[in-house]
Amino acid sequence: VAKNDFDLIVIGAGGAGLSAAVTAADAGCSVLVVESEEKVGGSTALSQGVFTAAGTSVQRALGFEDSADAFYEHYMTLNHCKLPASVVRAFCDNAAPTLEWLISLGVEYPLQLTHKPKGAVWPCAADAPGLYSSGLEHPPRGHMPVGNGYAYIAVLDERRGALGAELALKSRVTRLVNEDGRVVGIESGGDMIRAGAVAVTCGGFGHDHALLRRWFPIVFDGVPESGAPTTISAPGSRGDAIRMAEQVGAWITGVNCGLVNTRPRITRTPEMPRAVGTQPTSIIYVNREGHRFVDETAPYAVMPAILAAQGNVAWGIFDEQTRLASDVSQTHSGTTQGSGSWSPEFVLDRVRAGDFKRADTIAELCRICGIKDAAAVDHAIAAYNADLPGGRDRRFLRDLDGLRPIASAPFYAFEYRATDVNLTGAGMTIDAQGHVLDPNGDVIPGLFAAGEAGAGVLGERYVGGGNSVANALTMGRIVGRTVARERAA
Ligand SMILES: Cc1cc2nc3c(=O)[nH]c(=O)nc-3n(C[C@H](O)[C@H](O)[C@H](O)COP(=O)(O)OP(=O)(O)OC[C@H]3O[C@@H](n4cnc5c(N)ncnc54)[C@H](O)[C@@H]3O)c2cc1C
């Protein structure tokens, strides 16, 4: 029998990979982490770092009783019980202990209750580190650390080094090595390296449009004919996990699982490759018929599905006063979060570019946008304006405090669509211990997966900000534990 070079090879040094590597190395395994890019971190490092968990010391310190049972029930309900119960149960049970482990390694969650910026209608996290309701949950389960997602990578990578787990950067893994049905190693840069176990933690496939078409087709429902989906994922999210799964006959599941962000449609140019700024808060969304259909501040976890139910497009409508005021949003702490909001000139630029529409009357604006019933839009605007003095929208219960009326011409509209892939959830099907399964549901010996690369936890419905970081770090830790336990056996 050929000798193993390592007990565990981890493919990808993002959240899931480093969590698996540190856990296994801590338990005495020899570990190699192989990373395609020139630095560690992946999407985890870019993220806001929100971690969803129930029954944590942070919640208790702030007076909230919560439990893994309640978390599990909420999680399965939001996902219509379509996910493998054993895997979701393992996730819900282990999310809080993983968060405590991260705290013990140096990640800081300030013991304070925070909020989304007041009035925020864009996909955003809390205005400060701490605990907040990051989805539709109570008590709050979104834990945002000091230093955002990079904080996890910093503490885990330091710990990895201290434990002597090796790291190879700029080394993209191209193949899994499979002998007699067992995964025994990897190939990278022409080298073969053998290991007792291989963990695939190389993230998702936001950058690969062919894989998106196959595994996340609803992304294209929101894309106008002339456009293409965009993504905020790290450059390494190229779908290598799916290709490795195909190579070794792993069971790929998770069609349409993941998260797409809703955004105003703004043409990307080389000078403006990413979304620029945030839409004003004194705004309403109407559907093709001209009806308002939602509290515009609904969490980004549920907004894509709400938009899909309206035929995948809506229009955001605001007026001249809001454009001129640039609508800087007030945070709960009273400070402003203006840096990201559209400037008055930006709106005019987008009108000139054809992205945004402008008209002197609502009727004309509706005609240009193809909104069927201008009277319905007039009605929705009148109701919104009438509710402003009371501070609460009577239909959708939106908090209207501090918002301006939609009253002064000219009026503006932008298309609002779900086309920006945040994260993907189709991947290698795992069991509750992180083993990868074949299409019969049997374990493929030697093979593990976690994070976006491993399917089972992330569903069609994002349960709230923090779902994916918690999945990566928690399931990565479970993989590290399983590898160490099976090596010892
Ligand atoms: C801007 C942004 C903000 C976000 N905010 C949040 C948030 O606050 N909360 C939340 O829950 N989720 C958030 N998400 C999503 C979340 O960050 C990710 O889904 C999650 O961190 C993915 O972790 P991962 O370990 O699976 O993948 P990653 O962290 O992406 O790590 C995968 C690693 O594998 C490497 N790799 C890829 N292919 C190979 C290969 N063939 N060989 C070797 N290495 C390879 C990649 O380069 C990368 O380093 C956010 C995402 C983004 C982009």
Coordinates of C-alpha atoms and ligand atoms in Angstrom, one line a residue:
V1 CA 0.0 0.0 0.0
A2 CA 1.4 3.4 -1.0
K3 CA 2.3 5.6 1.9
N4 CA 0.3 8.7 2.5
D5 CA 2.0 12.1 2.4
F6 CA -0.6 13.6 4.8
D7 CA -3.6 12.4 6.9
L8 CA -5.7 15.1 5.3
I9 CA -5.4 17.3 2.2
V10 CA -7.8 20.3 2.2
I11 CA -8.6 21.8 -1.2
G12 CA -9.2 25.6 -0.7
A13 CA -8.2 27.9 2.1
G14 CA -11.5 29.7 2.7
G15 CA -13.6 29.4 5.8
A16 CA -14.6 25.7 5.4
G17 CA -11.1 24.6 4.5
L18 CA -9.2 26.4 7.3
S19 CA -11.9 25.3 9.8
A20 CA -11.4 21.7 8.7
A21 CA -7.6 22.0 8.6
V22 CA -7.3 23.5 12.1
T23 CA -9.7 21.1 13.7
A24 CA -7.9 18.0 12.2
A25 CA -4.4 19.4 13.0
D26 CA -5.5 20.2 16.5
A27 CA -6.5 16.5 16.9
G28 CA -3.0 15.4 15.7
C29 CA -3.5 14.9 12.0
S30 CA -0.9 15.9 9.5
V31 CA -2.5 18.4 7.1
L32 CA -1.8 20.1 3.8
V33 CA -4.0 23.0 2.6
V34 CA -3.8 23.7 -1.1
E35 CA -5.1 27.0 -2.3
S36 CA -5.4 28.1 -6.0
E37 CA -5.0 31.9 -5.4
E38 CA -2.0 33.8 -4.1
K39 CA -3.6 34.4 -0.7
V40 CA -5.9 32.6 1.7
G41 CA -9.5 33.6 2.4
G42 CA -11.8 33.1 -0.6
S43 CA -15.3 34.5 -0.3
T44 CA -15.1 34.1 3.4
A45 CA -12.5 36.8 3.7
L46 CA -14.6 39.2 1.5
S47 CA -17.8 38.6 3.5
Q48 CA -19.4 40.7 6.1
G49 CA -18.7 37.8 8.4
V50 CA -22.2 37.4 9.7
F51 CA -22.6 34.0 11.4
T52 CA -26.1 32.6 12.2
A53 CA -26.3 30.5 15.3
A54 CA -28.7 29.8 18.1
G55 CA -28.0 29.3 21.8
T56 CA -24.7 31.3 21.9
S57 CA -23.0 33.0 24.8
V58 CA -23.5 36.3 22.9
Q59 CA -27.3 35.8 22.8
R60 CA -27.4 34.8 26.4
A61 CA -25.3 37.9 27.5
L62 CA -27.9 40.1 25.7
G63 CA -30.8 38.4 27.4
F64 CA -32.0 36.1 24.6
E65 CA -33.0 32.4 25.3
D66 CA -32.6 30.4 22.1
S67 CA -31.9 26.8 21.2
A68 CA -30.7 24.5 18.4
D69 CA -34.2 22.9 18.4
A70 CA -35.8 26.3 17.6
F71 CA -33.1 27.0 15.0
Y72 CA -33.7 23.6 13.3
E73 CA -37.4 24.1 13.2
H74 CA -37.1 27.6 11.7
Y75 CA -34.5 26.4 9.2
M76 CA -36.5 23.4 8.0
T77 CA -39.8 25.4 7.8
L78 CA -38.3 28.2 5.7
N79 CA -36.8 25.5 3.4
H80 CA -40.2 23.6 3.2
C81 CA -38.5 20.6 4.7
K82 CA -36.7 19.9 1.4
L83 CA -33.3 19.5 2.9
P84 CA -31.7 16.4 4.4
A85 CA -32.8 16.5 8.0
S86 CA -29.8 14.8 9.5
V87 CA -27.4 17.3 7.8
V88 CA -29.4 20.4 8.8
R89 CA -29.7 19.0 12.4
A90 CA -25.9 18.5 12.6
F91 CA -25.5 22.1 11.3
C92 CA -28.0 23.6 13.8
D93 CA -26.5 21.6 16.7
N94 CA -22.9 22.6 15.9
A95 CA -23.3 26.2 14.8
A96 CA -23.2 27.6 18.4
P97 CA -20.3 25.4 19.6
T98 CA -18.4 26.4 16.4
L99 CA -19.0 30.1 17.2
E100 CA -17.8 29.6 20.8
W101 CA -14.7 27.8 19.4
L102 CA -14.0 30.8 17.1
I103 CA -14.4 33.1 20.1
S104 CA -11.8 31.0 22.0
L105 CA -9.4 31.4 19.0
G106 CA -9.8 35.2 19.1
V107 CA -12.8 36.2 17.0
E108 CA -14.7 39.0 18.7
Y109 CA -18.4 39.6 18.7
P110 CA -19.2 42.7 20.8
L111 CA -21.9 42.2 23.3
Q112 CA -24.3 44.7 21.8
L113 CA -27.5 44.6 19.8
T114 CA -27.1 46.2 16.4
H115 CA -29.4 46.7 13.4
K116 CA -29.6 47.1 9.7
P117 CA -29.1 50.8 8.9
K118 CA -32.5 52.5 9.4
G119 CA -34.6 52.4 6.2
A120 CA -32.1 50.3 4.3
V121 CA -33.6 48.9 1.1
W122 CA -30.4 47.3 -0.2
P123 CA -28.8 43.9 0.8
C124 CA -26.8 44.8 3.8
A125 CA -25.7 43.6 7.2
A126 CA -25.8 45.4 10.5
D127 CA -24.4 48.9 10.9
A128 CA -21.9 47.7 13.5
P129 CA -20.5 44.4 14.8
G130 CA -22.7 42.6 17.4
L131 CA -25.9 40.6 17.3
Y132 CA -28.9 41.5 15.1
S133 CA -31.9 39.9 13.3
S134 CA -30.3 39.1 10.0
G135 CA -33.4 37.4 8.5
L136 CA -36.9 36.8 9.6
E137 CA -36.0 35.5 13.0
H138 CA -36.5 36.3 16.6
P139 CA -34.5 36.1 18.8
P140 CA -31.7 37.6 16.7
R141 CA -29.2 35.0 15.4
G142 CA -26.9 37.1 13.1
H143 CA -23.5 37.4 14.8
M144 CA -21.3 40.0 13.1
P145 CA -17.6 40.0 14.2
V146 CA -15.1 42.8 14.5
G147 CA -13.2 42.8 11.3
N148 CA -15.9 41.1 9.3
G149 CA -15.2 37.8 7.4
Y150 CA -11.5 38.4 7.3
A151 CA -11.4 38.0 11.1
Y152 CA -12.1 34.3 10.7
I153 CA -9.4 33.8 8.2
A154 CA -6.9 35.7 10.2
V155 CA -7.4 33.7 13.4
L156 CA -7.7 30.3 11.6
D157 CA -4.7 30.8 9.4
E158 CA -2.6 31.8 12.4
R159 CA -3.7 28.7 14.2
R160 CA -3.0 26.6 11.2
G161 CA 0.5 27.8 11.1
A162 CA 1.0 27.4 14.8
L163 CA -0.2 23.7 14.5
G164 CA 2.2 23.0 11.7
A165 CA -0.4 22.4 9.0
E166 CA 1.2 23.1 5.7
L167 CA -0.1 25.6 3.1
A168 CA 0.6 25.7 -0.6
L169 CA -0.6 28.9 -2.4
K170 CA -1.0 29.4 -6.1
S171 CA -1.7 25.6 -6.5
R172 CA -5.0 24.9 -8.2
V173 CA -6.1 21.3 -7.7
T174 CA -7.1 19.9 -11.0
R175 CA -8.1 16.3 -10.2
L176 CA -8.9 14.0 -7.3
V177 CA -7.0 10.7 -7.4
N178 CA -9.3 7.7 -7.2
E179 CA -8.1 4.2 -6.7
D180 CA -10.6 1.3 -6.5
G181 CA -13.4 3.6 -5.5
R182 CA -11.5 5.4 -2.8
V183 CA -10.2 8.9 -3.0
V184 CA -6.5 8.7 -2.1
G185 CA -5.1 12.1 -3.1
I186 CA -5.0 15.1 -5.4
E187 CA -3.2 16.3 -8.5
S188 CA -2.0 19.9 -8.7
G189 CA 0.5 21.4 -11.1
G190 CA 1.5 17.9 -12.4
D191 CA 2.2 16.6 -8.9
M192 CA 0.3 13.9 -7.2
I193 CA 0.0 14.0 -3.4
R194 CA -1.5 11.2 -1.4
A195 CA -3.6 11.5 1.8
G196 CA -5.8 9.4 4.0
A197 CA -8.6 11.8 3.4
V198 CA -9.3 14.7 1.0
A199 CA -11.7 17.6 1.9
V200 CA -13.2 19.5 -1.0
T201 CA -13.7 23.0 0.4
C202 CA -13.0 25.0 -2.8
G203 CA -16.2 27.1 -2.7
G204 CA -18.9 27.7 -5.3
F205 CA -19.4 28.5 -9.0
G206 CA -20.6 32.1 -9.2
H207 CA -18.1 32.8 -12.0
D208 CA -19.0 29.9 -14.3
H209 CA -22.1 30.7 -16.3
A210 CA -22.4 27.2 -17.8
L211 CA -22.6 25.7 -14.2
L212 CA -25.0 28.4 -13.2
R213 CA -27.3 27.5 -16.1
R214 CA -27.2 23.8 -15.0
W215 CA -27.3 24.1 -11.2
F216 CA -28.7 27.6 -10.5
P217 CA -31.0 28.2 -13.5
I218 CA -33.4 30.6 -11.6
V219 CA -30.5 33.1 -11.7
F220 CA -31.2 33.6 -15.4
D221 CA -35.0 34.2 -14.8
G222 CA -34.1 37.7 -13.5
V223 CA -31.6 38.5 -16.2
P224 CA -32.8 40.7 -19.0
E225 CA -32.2 39.4 -22.5
S226 CA -29.3 41.7 -23.2
G227 CA -27.6 40.9 -19.9
A228 CA -25.8 38.2 -17.9
P229 CA -25.6 37.4 -14.2
T230 CA -23.0 39.0 -12.1
T231 CA -21.3 37.8 -9.0
I232 CA -19.7 39.1 -5.9
S233 CA -17.9 35.8 -5.1
A234 CA -14.2 35.6 -4.8
P235 CA -12.3 34.8 -8.0
G236 CA -11.7 31.1 -6.9
S237 CA -15.5 30.4 -7.2
R238 CA -15.1 28.7 -10.5
G239 CA -16.9 25.5 -9.8
D240 CA -14.0 23.1 -9.4
A241 CA -15.9 21.2 -6.8
I242 CA -18.6 20.3 -9.3
R243 CA -16.0 19.2 -11.8
M244 CA -14.3 17.1 -9.2
A245 CA -17.7 15.6 -8.2
E246 CA -18.3 14.6 -11.8
Q247 CA -14.8 13.1 -12.1
V248 CA -15.3 10.7 -9.1
G249 CA -19.0 10.1 -9.5
A250 CA -20.1 12.0 -6.4
W251 CA -23.8 12.8 -6.1
I252 CA -24.4 16.4 -7.0
T253 CA -27.5 18.0 -5.5
G254 CA -28.7 21.5 -4.6
V255 CA -30.3 22.8 -7.8
N256 CA -31.3 26.5 -7.2
C257 CA -29.8 26.5 -3.7
G258 CA -27.8 29.5 -2.8
L259 CA -28.4 33.3 -2.7
V260 CA -28.8 35.9 -5.5
N261 CA -28.8 39.5 -4.5
T262 CA -31.5 41.9 -5.7
R263 CA -30.2 45.1 -7.2
P264 CA -31.2 48.0 -9.4
R265 CA -30.2 47.3 -13.0
I266 CA -27.1 49.3 -13.8
T267 CA -25.0 48.6 -16.8
R268 CA -21.6 47.5 -15.8
T269 CA -18.7 49.0 -17.7
P270 CA -14.9 48.5 -17.3
E271 CA -14.8 51.7 -15.2
M272 CA -17.8 50.6 -13.2
P273 CA -17.5 46.8 -12.9
R274 CA -19.4 46.3 -9.7
A275 CA -22.6 47.7 -8.3
V276 CA -22.1 51.4 -7.4
G277 CA -23.7 52.7 -4.3
T278 CA -27.1 52.0 -3.0
Q279 CA -30.6 53.1 -4.0
P280 CA -32.4 55.8 -2.0
T281 CA -34.6 54.8 0.9
S282 CA -37.5 57.1 0.1
I283 CA -38.7 54.8 -2.6
I284 CA -41.4 52.3 -3.4
Y285 CA -41.2 49.2 -5.5
V286 CA -44.1 48.4 -7.9
N287 CA -44.6 45.4 -10.2
R288 CA -45.4 45.2 -13.9
E289 CA -49.1 45.9 -13.1
G290 CA -48.2 49.0 -11.1
H291 CA -48.9 47.5 -7.6
R292 CA -46.7 47.9 -4.6
F293 CA -46.1 44.3 -3.2
V294 CA -43.6 44.4 -0.4
D295 CA -42.0 46.2 2.6
E296 CA -39.0 47.5 0.6
T297 CA -36.8 46.9 3.6
A298 CA -37.5 43.1 3.7
P299 CA -34.4 41.0 4.4
Y300 CA -32.2 40.1 1.4
A301 CA -32.7 36.5 2.4
V302 CA -36.3 36.6 1.2
M303 CA -36.4 39.4 -1.3
P304 CA -35.3 37.3 -4.4
A305 CA -38.3 34.9 -3.9
I306 CA -40.7 37.9 -3.4
L307 CA -39.4 39.4 -6.6
A308 CA -39.7 36.1 -8.5
A309 CA -43.3 35.9 -7.5
Q310 CA -43.8 39.3 -9.3
G311 CA -42.4 38.0 -12.5
N312 CA -38.7 38.7 -11.7
V313 CA -38.8 42.4 -12.2
A314 CA -40.0 45.4 -10.3
W315 CA -39.5 49.2 -10.6
G316 CA -38.1 51.4 -7.9
I317 CA -39.7 54.8 -8.0
F318 CA -38.5 58.0 -6.4
D319 CA -38.7 61.8 -7.0
E320 CA -36.5 64.8 -7.6
Q321 CA -36.3 65.8 -4.0
T322 CA -34.9 62.4 -3.1
R323 CA -32.4 62.5 -5.9
L324 CA -31.2 66.0 -4.8
A325 CA -31.0 64.9 -1.2
S326 CA -28.9 61.9 -2.2
D327 CA -30.9 60.2 0.5
V328 CA -28.2 59.4 3.0
S329 CA -29.6 56.8 5.4
Q330 CA -29.6 57.3 9.1
T331 CA -28.3 54.4 11.1
H332 CA -29.9 53.4 14.4
S333 CA -27.0 54.9 16.2
G334 CA -27.7 58.2 14.6
T335 CA -24.6 58.3 12.4
T336 CA -24.9 58.3 8.7
Q337 CA -24.0 55.6 6.2
G338 CA -23.8 57.8 3.2
S339 CA -20.6 56.6 1.6
G340 CA -22.4 54.1 -0.5
S341 CA -25.5 56.0 -1.6
W342 CA -26.1 57.3 -5.1
S343 CA -25.2 60.9 -5.6
P344 CA -27.6 63.3 -7.5
E345 CA -25.1 63.3 -10.5
F346 CA -24.9 59.5 -10.5
V347 CA -28.7 59.3 -11.0
L348 CA -28.5 61.7 -13.9
D349 CA -25.6 59.8 -15.5
R350 CA -27.7 56.6 -15.3
V351 CA -30.7 58.4 -16.9
R352 CA -28.4 59.6 -19.8
A353 CA -27.0 56.0 -20.1
G354 CA -30.6 54.7 -20.4
D355 CA -30.4 52.6 -17.2
F356 CA -32.9 54.8 -15.3
K357 CA -36.0 56.4 -16.6
R358 CA -37.2 59.9 -15.9
A359 CA -40.5 61.7 -16.6
D360 CA -42.5 64.7 -15.5
T361 CA -45.5 62.6 -14.6
I362 CA -46.1 59.2 -13.1
A363 CA -48.3 58.3 -16.1
E364 CA -45.4 59.1 -18.5
L365 CA -42.9 57.2 -16.4
C366 CA -45.2 54.2 -16.4
R367 CA -45.5 54.4 -20.2
I368 CA -41.7 54.5 -20.7
C369 CA -41.2 51.6 -18.3
G370 CA -44.1 49.5 -19.6
I371 CA -45.9 49.5 -16.3
K372 CA -49.5 48.6 -17.1
D373 CA -51.6 50.6 -14.7
A374 CA -50.4 54.1 -13.9
A375 CA -53.5 54.7 -11.8
A376 CA -52.3 51.9 -9.5
V377 CA -48.9 53.5 -9.2
D378 CA -50.6 56.8 -8.4
H379 CA -52.6 55.0 -5.8
A380 CA -49.6 53.3 -4.2
I381 CA -47.7 56.6 -4.1
A382 CA -50.7 58.4 -2.5
A383 CA -51.0 55.7 0.2
Y384 CA -47.2 55.8 0.9
N385 CA -47.3 59.6 1.2
A386 CA -50.4 59.6 3.4
D387 CA -48.8 57.1 5.8
L388 CA -45.6 59.0 6.2
P389 CA -46.7 61.4 9.0
G390 CA -47.8 58.3 11.1
G391 CA -44.4 56.7 10.5
R392 CA -45.8 53.3 9.5
D393 CA -47.0 51.9 6.2
R394 CA -50.5 50.5 6.9
R395 CA -50.4 47.8 4.2
F396 CA -46.9 46.2 4.5
L397 CA -46.0 47.6 8.0
R398 CA -42.8 49.2 6.8
D399 CA -41.2 51.7 9.2
L400 CA -41.5 55.0 7.3
D401 CA -39.9 57.2 10.0
G402 CA -37.7 59.9 8.5
L403 CA -38.6 59.2 4.8
R404 CA -39.6 61.8 2.3
P405 CA -42.7 61.8 0.1
I406 CA -42.7 60.9 -3.5
A407 CA -44.2 64.2 -4.8
S408 CA -42.0 66.4 -6.8
A409 CA -41.4 66.0 -10.5
P410 CA -39.5 64.8 -12.4
F411 CA -39.9 61.2 -11.2
Y412 CA -37.4 58.4 -11.6
A413 CA -37.6 54.7 -12.0
F414 CA -35.0 51.9 -12.2
E415 CA -35.5 48.2 -12.8
Y416 CA -35.0 46.0 -9.8
R417 CA -33.9 42.5 -10.4
A418 CA -32.2 39.5 -8.7
T419 CA -29.2 38.9 -10.9
D420 CA -26.1 39.2 -8.7
V421 CA -25.0 35.8 -7.4
N422 CA -23.8 36.0 -3.8
L423 CA -23.2 32.3 -3.2
T424 CA -24.1 28.9 -4.7
G425 CA -25.3 25.8 -2.9
A426 CA -25.1 22.9 -5.4
G427 CA -22.2 20.7 -4.7
M428 CA -21.1 17.3 -3.5
T429 CA -23.9 15.8 -1.4
I430 CA -22.7 15.2 2.2
D431 CA -23.9 13.3 5.2
A432 CA -24.1 14.6 8.7
Q433 CA -20.4 13.8 9.3
G434 CA -19.2 15.6 6.1
H435 CA -18.6 12.4 4.1
V436 CA -19.3 12.8 0.4
L437 CA -22.0 10.4 -0.9
D438 CA -22.4 8.7 -4.3
P439 CA -25.8 8.7 -6.1
N440 CA -26.9 5.6 -4.1
G441 CA -26.4 7.5 -0.9
D442 CA -23.2 5.5 0.0
V443 CA -20.1 7.1 1.4
I444 CA -17.2 7.6 -1.1
P445 CA -14.3 6.5 1.1
G446 CA -11.6 9.1 1.6
L447 CA -13.7 12.0 0.4
F448 CA -15.2 14.9 2.4
A449 CA -16.8 18.3 1.5
A450 CA -18.0 21.4 3.3
G451 CA -19.0 25.0 2.6
E452 CA -20.3 26.0 -0.8
A453 CA -18.6 22.9 -2.2
G454 CA -20.7 20.5 0.0
A455 CA -24.5 20.3 -0.6
G456 CA -27.0 19.7 2.2
V457 CA -27.2 22.7 4.4
L458 CA -27.7 25.6 2.0
G459 CA -31.3 25.5 0.7
E460 CA -33.4 27.3 -1.8
R461 CA -34.3 29.8 1.0
Y462 CA -31.5 31.6 2.7
V463 CA -32.5 31.6 6.4
G464 CA -30.8 34.9 7.0
G465 CA -27.5 36.8 6.9
G466 CA -24.9 34.4 8.2
N467 CA -26.3 31.2 6.8
S468 CA -23.3 30.5 4.5
V469 CA -20.4 31.6 6.7
A470 CA -21.9 29.5 9.5
N471 CA -22.3 26.6 7.1
A472 CA -18.7 26.8 5.9
L473 CA -17.1 27.1 9.4
T474 CA -19.4 24.7 11.1
M475 CA -19.4 21.9 8.5
G476 CA -15.6 22.4 8.0
R477 CA -15.2 21.8 11.6
I478 CA -17.3 18.7 11.5
V479 CA -15.2 17.4 8.6
G480 CA -12.0 18.0 10.6
R481 CA -13.4 16.1 13.5
T482 CA -14.6 13.2 11.4
V483 CA -11.3 12.8 9.7
A484 CA -9.4 12.8 13.0
R485 CA -11.8 10.3 14.5
E486 CA -11.7 7.9 11.6
R487 CA -7.9 8.1 11.4
A488 CA -7.7 7.2 15.1
A489 CA -10.0 4.2 14.7
Ligands
LIG1 C1 -19.0 40.2 -0.5 C2 -19.6 39.0 0.2 C3 -20.2 39.1 1.4 C4 -20.8 38.0 2.1 N1 -21.3 38.2 3.3 C5 -21.7 37.1 4.0 C6 -22.1 37.1 5.4 O1 -22.0 38.2 6.0 N2 -22.6 36.0 5.9 C7 -22.7 34.8 5.3 O2 -23.1 33.8 5.9 N3 -22.3 34.7 4.0 C8 -21.8 35.8 3.4 N4 -21.3 35.6 2.1 C9 -21.2 34.3 1.5 C10 -20.1 33.5 2.3 O3 -19.0 34.4 2.5 C11 -19.6 32.3 1.5 O4 -20.6 31.6 0.9 C12 -18.7 31.4 2.4 O5 -17.8 32.1 3.1 C13 -18.0 30.4 1.5 O6 -17.1 29.7 2.2 P1 -16.3 28.5 1.6 O7 -15.2 28.1 2.5 O8 -17.2 27.5 1.1 O9 -15.6 29.1 0.2 P2 -14.5 30.2 0.1 O10 -14.4 31.0 1.3 O11 -14.8 30.9 -1.2 O12 -13.2 29.4 0.0 C14 -12.9 28.5 -1.1 C15 -11.4 28.6 -1.4 O13 -11.1 27.6 -2.4 C16 -10.2 28.1 -3.3 N5 -10.2 27.3 -4.5 C17 -11.1 27.2 -5.5 N6 -10.8 26.3 -6.4 C18 -9.7 25.7 -6.0 C19 -8.9 24.6 -6.5 N7 -9.2 23.9 -7.6 N8 -7.8 24.3 -5.8 C20 -7.4 25.0 -4.7 N9 -8.1 25.9 -4.2 C21 -9.3 26.3 -4.8 C22 -10.7 29.5 -3.5 O14 -9.7 30.3 -4.1 C23 -11.0 29.9 -2.1 O15 -9.9 30.5 -1.4 C24 -20.7 36.7 1.4 C25 -20.1 36.6 0.2 C26 -19.5 37.7 -0.4 C27 -18.7 37.5 -1.7

